[in-house]
Short mmCIF file of C-alpha atoms and ligand atoms in Angstrom, two decimals:
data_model
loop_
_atom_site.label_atom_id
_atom_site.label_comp_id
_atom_site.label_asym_id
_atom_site.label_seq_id
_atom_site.Cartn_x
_atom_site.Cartn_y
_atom_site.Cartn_z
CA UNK A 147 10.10 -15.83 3.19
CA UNK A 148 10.60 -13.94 -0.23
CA UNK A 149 9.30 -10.08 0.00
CA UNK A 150 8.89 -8.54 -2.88
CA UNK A 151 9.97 -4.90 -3.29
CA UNK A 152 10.69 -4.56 -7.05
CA UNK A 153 8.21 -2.81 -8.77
CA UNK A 154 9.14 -5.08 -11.67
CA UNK A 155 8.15 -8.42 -10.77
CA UNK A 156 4.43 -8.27 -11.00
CA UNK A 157 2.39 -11.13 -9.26
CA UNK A 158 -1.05 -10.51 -11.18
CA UNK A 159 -2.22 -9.61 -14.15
CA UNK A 160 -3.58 -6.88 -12.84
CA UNK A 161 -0.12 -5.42 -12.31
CA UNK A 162 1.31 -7.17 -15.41
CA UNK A 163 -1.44 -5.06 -17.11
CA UNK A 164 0.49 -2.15 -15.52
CA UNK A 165 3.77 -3.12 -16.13
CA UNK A 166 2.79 -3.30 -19.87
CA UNK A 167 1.41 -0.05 -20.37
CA UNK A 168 4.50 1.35 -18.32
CA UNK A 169 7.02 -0.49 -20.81
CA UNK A 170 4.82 0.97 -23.33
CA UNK A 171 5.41 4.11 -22.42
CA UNK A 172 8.59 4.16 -21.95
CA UNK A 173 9.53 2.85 -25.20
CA UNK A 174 7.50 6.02 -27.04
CA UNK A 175 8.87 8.36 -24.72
CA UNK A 176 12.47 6.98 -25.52
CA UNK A 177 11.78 7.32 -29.55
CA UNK A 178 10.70 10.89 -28.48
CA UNK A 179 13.68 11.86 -26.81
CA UNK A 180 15.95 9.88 -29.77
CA UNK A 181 14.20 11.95 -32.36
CA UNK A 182 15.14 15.14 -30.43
CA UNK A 183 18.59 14.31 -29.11
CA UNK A 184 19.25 13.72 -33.07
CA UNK A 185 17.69 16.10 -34.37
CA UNK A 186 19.20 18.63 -32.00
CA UNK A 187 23.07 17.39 -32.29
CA UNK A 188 22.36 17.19 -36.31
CA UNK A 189 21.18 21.17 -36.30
CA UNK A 190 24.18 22.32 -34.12
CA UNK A 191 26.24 20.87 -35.94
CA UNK A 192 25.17 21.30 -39.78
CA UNK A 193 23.98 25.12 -38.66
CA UNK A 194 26.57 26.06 -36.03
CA UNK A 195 28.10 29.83 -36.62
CA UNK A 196 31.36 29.74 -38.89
CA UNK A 197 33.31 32.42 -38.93
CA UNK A 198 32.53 35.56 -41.71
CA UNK A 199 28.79 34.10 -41.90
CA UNK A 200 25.50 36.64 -41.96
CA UNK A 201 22.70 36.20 -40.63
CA UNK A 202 21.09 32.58 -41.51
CA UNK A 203 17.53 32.77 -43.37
CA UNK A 204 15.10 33.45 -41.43
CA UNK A 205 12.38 31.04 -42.26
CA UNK A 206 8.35 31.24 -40.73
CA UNK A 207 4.87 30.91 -40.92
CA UNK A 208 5.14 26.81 -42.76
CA UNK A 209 1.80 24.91 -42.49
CA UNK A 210 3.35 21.52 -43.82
CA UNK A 211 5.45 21.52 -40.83
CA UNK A 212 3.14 23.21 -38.22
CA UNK A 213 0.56 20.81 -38.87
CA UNK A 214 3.18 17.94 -38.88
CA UNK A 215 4.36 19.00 -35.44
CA UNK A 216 0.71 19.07 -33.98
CA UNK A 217 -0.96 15.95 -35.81
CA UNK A 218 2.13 13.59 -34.51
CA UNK A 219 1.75 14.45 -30.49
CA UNK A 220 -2.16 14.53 -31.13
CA UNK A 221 -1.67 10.99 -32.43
CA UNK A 222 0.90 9.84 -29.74
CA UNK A 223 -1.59 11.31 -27.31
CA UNK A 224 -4.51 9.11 -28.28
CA UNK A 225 -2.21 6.37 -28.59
CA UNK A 226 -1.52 6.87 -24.77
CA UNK A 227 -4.97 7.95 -24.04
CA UNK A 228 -6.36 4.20 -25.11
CA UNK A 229 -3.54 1.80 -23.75
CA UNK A 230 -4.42 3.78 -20.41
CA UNK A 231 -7.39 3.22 -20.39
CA UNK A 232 -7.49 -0.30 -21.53
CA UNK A 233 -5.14 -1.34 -18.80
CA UNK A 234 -7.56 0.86 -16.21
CA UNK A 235 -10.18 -1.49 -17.57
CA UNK A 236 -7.91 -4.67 -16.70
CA UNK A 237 -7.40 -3.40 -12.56
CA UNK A 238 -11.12 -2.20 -12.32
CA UNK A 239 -13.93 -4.28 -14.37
CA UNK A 240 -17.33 -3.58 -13.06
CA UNK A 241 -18.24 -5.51 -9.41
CA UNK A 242 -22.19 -5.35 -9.91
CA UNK A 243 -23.93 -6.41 -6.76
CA UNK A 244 -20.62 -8.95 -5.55
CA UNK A 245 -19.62 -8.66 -1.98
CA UNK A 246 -16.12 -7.62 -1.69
CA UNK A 247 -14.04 -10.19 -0.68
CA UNK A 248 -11.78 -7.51 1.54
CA UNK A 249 -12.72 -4.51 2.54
CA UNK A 250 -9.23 -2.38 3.20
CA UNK A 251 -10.24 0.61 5.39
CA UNK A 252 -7.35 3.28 5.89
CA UNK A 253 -6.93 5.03 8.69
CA UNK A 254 -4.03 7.91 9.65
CA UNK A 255 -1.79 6.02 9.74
CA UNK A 256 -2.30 2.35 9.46
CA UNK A 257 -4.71 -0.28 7.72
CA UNK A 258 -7.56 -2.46 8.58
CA UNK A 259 -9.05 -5.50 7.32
CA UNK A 260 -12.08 -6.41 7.22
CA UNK A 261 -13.15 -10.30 5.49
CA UNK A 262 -17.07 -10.03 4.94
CA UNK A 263 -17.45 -13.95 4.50
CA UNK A 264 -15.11 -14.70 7.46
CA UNK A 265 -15.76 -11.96 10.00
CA UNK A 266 -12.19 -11.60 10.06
CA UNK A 267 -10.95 -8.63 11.40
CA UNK A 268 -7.05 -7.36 11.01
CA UNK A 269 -4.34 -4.67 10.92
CA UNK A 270 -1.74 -4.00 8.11
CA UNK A 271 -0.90 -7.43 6.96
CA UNK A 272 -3.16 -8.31 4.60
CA UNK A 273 -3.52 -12.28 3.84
CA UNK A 274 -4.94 -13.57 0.60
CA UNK A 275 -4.95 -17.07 -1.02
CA UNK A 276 -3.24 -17.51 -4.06
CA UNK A 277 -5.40 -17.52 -7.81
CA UNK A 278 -8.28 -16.12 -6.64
CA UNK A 279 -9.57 -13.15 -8.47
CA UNK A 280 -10.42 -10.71 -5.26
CA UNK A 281 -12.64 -8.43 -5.12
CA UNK A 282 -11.32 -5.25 -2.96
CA UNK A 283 -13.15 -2.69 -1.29
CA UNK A 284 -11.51 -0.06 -0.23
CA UNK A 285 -12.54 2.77 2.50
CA UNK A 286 -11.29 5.65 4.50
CA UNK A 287 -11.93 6.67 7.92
CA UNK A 288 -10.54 10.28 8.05
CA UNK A 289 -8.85 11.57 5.64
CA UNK A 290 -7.82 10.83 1.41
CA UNK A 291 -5.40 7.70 1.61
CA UNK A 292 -4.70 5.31 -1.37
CA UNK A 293 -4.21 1.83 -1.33
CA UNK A 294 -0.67 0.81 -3.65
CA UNK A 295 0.72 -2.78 -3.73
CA UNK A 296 2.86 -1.90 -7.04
CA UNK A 297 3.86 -5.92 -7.64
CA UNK A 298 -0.34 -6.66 -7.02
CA UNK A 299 -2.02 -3.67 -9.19
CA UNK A 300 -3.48 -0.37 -9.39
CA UNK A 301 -3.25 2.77 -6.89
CA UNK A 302 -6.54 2.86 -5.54
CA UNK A 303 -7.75 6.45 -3.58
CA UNK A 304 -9.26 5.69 -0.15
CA UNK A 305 -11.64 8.07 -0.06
CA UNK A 306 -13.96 8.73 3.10
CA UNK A 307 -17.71 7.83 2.19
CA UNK A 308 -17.34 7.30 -1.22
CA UNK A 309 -16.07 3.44 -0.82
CA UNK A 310 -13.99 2.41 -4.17
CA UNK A 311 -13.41 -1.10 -5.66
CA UNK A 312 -10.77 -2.81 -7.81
CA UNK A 313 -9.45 -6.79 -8.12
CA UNK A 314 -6.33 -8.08 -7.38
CA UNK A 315 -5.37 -11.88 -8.69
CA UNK A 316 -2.21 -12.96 -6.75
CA UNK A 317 -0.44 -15.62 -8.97
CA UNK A 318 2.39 -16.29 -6.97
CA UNK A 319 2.73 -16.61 -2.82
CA UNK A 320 4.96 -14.56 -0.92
CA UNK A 321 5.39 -11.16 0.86
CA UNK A 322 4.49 -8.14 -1.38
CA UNK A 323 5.25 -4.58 0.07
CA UNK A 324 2.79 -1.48 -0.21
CA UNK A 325 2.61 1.85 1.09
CA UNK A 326 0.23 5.35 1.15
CA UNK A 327 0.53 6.99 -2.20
CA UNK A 328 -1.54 9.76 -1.22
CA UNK A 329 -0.54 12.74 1.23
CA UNK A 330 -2.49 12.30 4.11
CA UNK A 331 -0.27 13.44 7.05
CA UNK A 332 2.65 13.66 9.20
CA UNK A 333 2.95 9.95 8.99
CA UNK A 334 1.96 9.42 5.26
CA UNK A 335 5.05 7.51 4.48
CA UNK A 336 4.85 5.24 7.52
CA UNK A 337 1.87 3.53 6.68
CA UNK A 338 3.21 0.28 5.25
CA UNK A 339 0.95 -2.55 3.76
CA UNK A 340 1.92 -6.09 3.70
CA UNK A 341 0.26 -8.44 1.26
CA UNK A 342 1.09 -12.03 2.38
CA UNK A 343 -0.51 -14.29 -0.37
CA UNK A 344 -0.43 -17.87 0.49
CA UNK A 345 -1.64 -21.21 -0.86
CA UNK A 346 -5.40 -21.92 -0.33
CA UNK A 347 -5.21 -24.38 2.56
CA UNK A 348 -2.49 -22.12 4.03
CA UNK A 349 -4.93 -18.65 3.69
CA UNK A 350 -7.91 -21.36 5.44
CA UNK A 351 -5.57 -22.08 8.18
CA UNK A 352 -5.10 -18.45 8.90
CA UNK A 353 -8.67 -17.73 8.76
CA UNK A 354 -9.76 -20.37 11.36
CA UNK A 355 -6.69 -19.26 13.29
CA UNK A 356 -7.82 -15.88 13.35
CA UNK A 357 -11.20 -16.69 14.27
CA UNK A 358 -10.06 -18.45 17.28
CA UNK A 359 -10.54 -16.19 20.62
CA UNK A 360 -7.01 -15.95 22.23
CA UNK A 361 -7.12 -18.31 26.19
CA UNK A 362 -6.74 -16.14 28.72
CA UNK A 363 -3.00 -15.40 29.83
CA UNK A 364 -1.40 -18.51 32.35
CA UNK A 365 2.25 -16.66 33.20
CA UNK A 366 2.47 -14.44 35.70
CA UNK A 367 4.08 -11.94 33.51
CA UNK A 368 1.67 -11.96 31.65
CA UNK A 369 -1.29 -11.65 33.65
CA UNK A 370 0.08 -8.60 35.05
CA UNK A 371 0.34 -7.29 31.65
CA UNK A 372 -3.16 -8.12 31.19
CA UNK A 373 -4.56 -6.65 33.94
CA UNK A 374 -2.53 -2.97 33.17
CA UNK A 375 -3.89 -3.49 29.22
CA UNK A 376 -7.85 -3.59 30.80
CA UNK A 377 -6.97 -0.87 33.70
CA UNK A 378 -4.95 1.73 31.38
CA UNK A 379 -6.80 3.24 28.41
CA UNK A 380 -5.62 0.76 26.43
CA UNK A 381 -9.27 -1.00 26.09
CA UNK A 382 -10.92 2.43 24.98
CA UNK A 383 -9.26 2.33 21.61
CA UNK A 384 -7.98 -1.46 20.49
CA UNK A 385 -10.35 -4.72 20.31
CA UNK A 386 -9.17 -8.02 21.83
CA UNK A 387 -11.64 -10.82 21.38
CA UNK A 388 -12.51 -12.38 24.90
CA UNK A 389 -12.06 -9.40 26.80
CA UNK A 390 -13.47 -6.05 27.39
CA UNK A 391 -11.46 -4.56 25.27
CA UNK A 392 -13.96 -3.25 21.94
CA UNK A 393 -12.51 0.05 20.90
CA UNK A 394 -12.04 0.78 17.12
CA UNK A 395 -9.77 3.43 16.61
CA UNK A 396 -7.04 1.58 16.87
CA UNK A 397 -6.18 -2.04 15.07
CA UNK A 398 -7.76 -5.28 16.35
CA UNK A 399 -4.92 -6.76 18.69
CA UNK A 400 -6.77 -9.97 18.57
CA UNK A 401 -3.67 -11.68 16.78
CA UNK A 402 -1.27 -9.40 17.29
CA UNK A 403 1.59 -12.08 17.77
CA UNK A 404 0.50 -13.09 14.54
CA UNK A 405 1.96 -10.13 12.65
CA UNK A 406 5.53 -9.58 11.42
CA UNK A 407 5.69 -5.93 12.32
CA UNK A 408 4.50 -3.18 14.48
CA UNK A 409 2.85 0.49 13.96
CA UNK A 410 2.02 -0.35 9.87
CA UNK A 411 5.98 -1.68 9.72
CA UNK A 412 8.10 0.56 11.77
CA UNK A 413 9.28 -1.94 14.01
CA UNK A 414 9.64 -5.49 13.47
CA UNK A 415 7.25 -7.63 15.78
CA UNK A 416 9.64 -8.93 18.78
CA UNK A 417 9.01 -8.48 22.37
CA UNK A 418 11.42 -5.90 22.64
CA UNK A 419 9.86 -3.71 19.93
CA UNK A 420 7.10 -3.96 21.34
CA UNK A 421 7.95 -2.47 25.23
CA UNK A 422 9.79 0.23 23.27
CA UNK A 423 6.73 0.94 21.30
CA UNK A 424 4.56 0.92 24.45
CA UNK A 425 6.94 2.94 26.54
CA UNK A 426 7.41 6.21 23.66
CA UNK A 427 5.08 5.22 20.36
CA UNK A 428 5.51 8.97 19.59
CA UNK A 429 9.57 7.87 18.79
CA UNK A 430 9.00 5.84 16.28
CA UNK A 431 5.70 7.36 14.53
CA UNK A 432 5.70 10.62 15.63
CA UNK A 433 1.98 12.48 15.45
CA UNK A 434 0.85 8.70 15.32
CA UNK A 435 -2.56 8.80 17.31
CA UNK A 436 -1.54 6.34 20.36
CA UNK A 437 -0.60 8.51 22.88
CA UNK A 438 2.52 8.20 25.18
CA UNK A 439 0.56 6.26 28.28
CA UNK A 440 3.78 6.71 30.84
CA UNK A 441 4.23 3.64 31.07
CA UNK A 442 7.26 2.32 33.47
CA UNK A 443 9.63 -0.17 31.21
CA UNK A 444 8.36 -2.75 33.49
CA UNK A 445 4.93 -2.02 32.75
CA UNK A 446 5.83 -1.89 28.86
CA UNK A 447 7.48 -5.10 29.45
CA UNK A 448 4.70 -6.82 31.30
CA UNK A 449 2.21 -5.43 28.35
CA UNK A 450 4.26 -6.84 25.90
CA UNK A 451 4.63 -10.22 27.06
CA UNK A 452 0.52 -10.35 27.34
CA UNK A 453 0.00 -9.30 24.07
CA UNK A 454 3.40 -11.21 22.05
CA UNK A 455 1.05 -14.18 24.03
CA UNK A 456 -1.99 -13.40 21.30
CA UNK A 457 -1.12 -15.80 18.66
CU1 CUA B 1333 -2.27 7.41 4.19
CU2 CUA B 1333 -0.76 8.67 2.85
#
């Protein structure tokens, strides 16, 4: 699987958009600092102090120049001013009455994901198909987040009850990394976002997968695990379909095998992450909002195995 963590391999135009203005940018802000660095070497040199020389002529109050020196940023600034917002235009044309096709709702400190058409509901991995212009909501439940997949397009500010939109047109499958951009917490910078675009039948596949309710668990193991997750408080904040379990604080563990990491990516998803997550959460995301349950490691264990079971 290819992950992309470059910020300079953009997989939409959306971001290409982005990586345009950026190169843009850069290039006028490198003619800048030419100009100067010249300009500066050429006057130390030409006008340096040599030995038995006054005083140099003292020169001020010249229009020409003042108003050259405050037309040419003016015009730079404009310049800017319009490829900016052009390439805003590009990330956020105007949704009218269409139904997002994901709504991304952040929460401290993790993601969910909610498919209107599908009823899909999910946690921190986001799955789109490939060459589809999508239309993304995105929400906060507490505090200011922002929503930043730099290879898919624009920053976007979660902002609670004031629900923003932009589109995202993934032109190339594969893994495609995210993250918070806006302070929001002790755990700001753990709140990783996955963005696994596949091919069309492959995102349909997913969707029916995830719309499958998970059999009850067969191994012994297992159903002990089960029976702590529905007697523990586990069931008061996490959703598994078929069960009891409806709470909504934390992410829908419906498919939790499913996913390639824990916690919003602090741990990879494996068994063993997962008992160590169970037994001490607070290690790995400390201030994260799942509590330390107490759990024996054989209890951890036992949890694990039930949920690693929820493909
Ligand atoms: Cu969420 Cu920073």
């Amino acid at each position: 699987m290819i992950v992309d963590t470059s910020t300079f391999s953009p997989g939409s135009p959306q971001a290409l958009a982005i990586e345009h203005l950026f190169y843009f940018d850069l290039a006028i802000a490198a003619l800048i600092f030419l100009t100067v660095a010249v300009l500066v070497i050429y006057v130390s040199a030409r006008f340096r102090q040599r030995p038995g020389a006054g005083e140099p002529r003292q020169d001020e109050g010249n229009p020409k120049l003042e108003l050259v020196w405050t037309i040419i940023p003016a015009v730079i600034l404009a310049v800017l001013f319009v490829r900016t917002a052009q390439t805003m235009a590009v990330a956020n044309p105007s949704a009218g009455k269409r139904r997002p096709n994901v709504a991304v709702i952040a929460h401290q400190w993790w993601w969910e994901y909610r498919y209107p058409a599908s009823g899909v509901i999910t946690a921190n991995e986001l799955h789109m198909p490939v060459g589809e212009d999508w239309l993304i909501e995105v929400r906060s439940a507490d505090v200011i987040h922002d929503f930043w997949v730099p290879d898919l397009g624009a920053k976007v500010d979660a902002i609670p009850g004031h629900p923003n939109h932009t589109w995202i047109d993934a032109r190339r499958t594969g893994t495609f990394l995210g993250t918070c951009a806006e302070f929001c917490g002790a755990e700001h910078a753990l709140m990783g976002i996955r963005v696994i675009v596949q091919s069309v039948p492959a995102f349909d596949g997913w969707v029916k997968e995830q719309l499958q309710v998970p059999p009850p668990p067969t191994g012994a193991v297992a159903k002990r695990g089960f029976k702590l997750f529905s007697d523990r408080t586990c069931v008061n904040c996490h959703t598994i379909a078929g069960t009891k379990a409806n709470g909504t604080v934390g992410p829908d563990l419906t498919h939790l095998a499913d996913r390639e990491t824990l916690g919003a990516g602090v741990l990879n998803n494996t068994e063993d992450n997962l008992t160590r997550w169970l037994e001490n959460p607070q290690k790995y995301k400390p201030g994260c909002n799942m509590p330390i349950l107490h759990l024996t490691q054989i209890e951890a264990r036992d949890i694990a195995v039930y949920l690693e079971g929820l493909k």
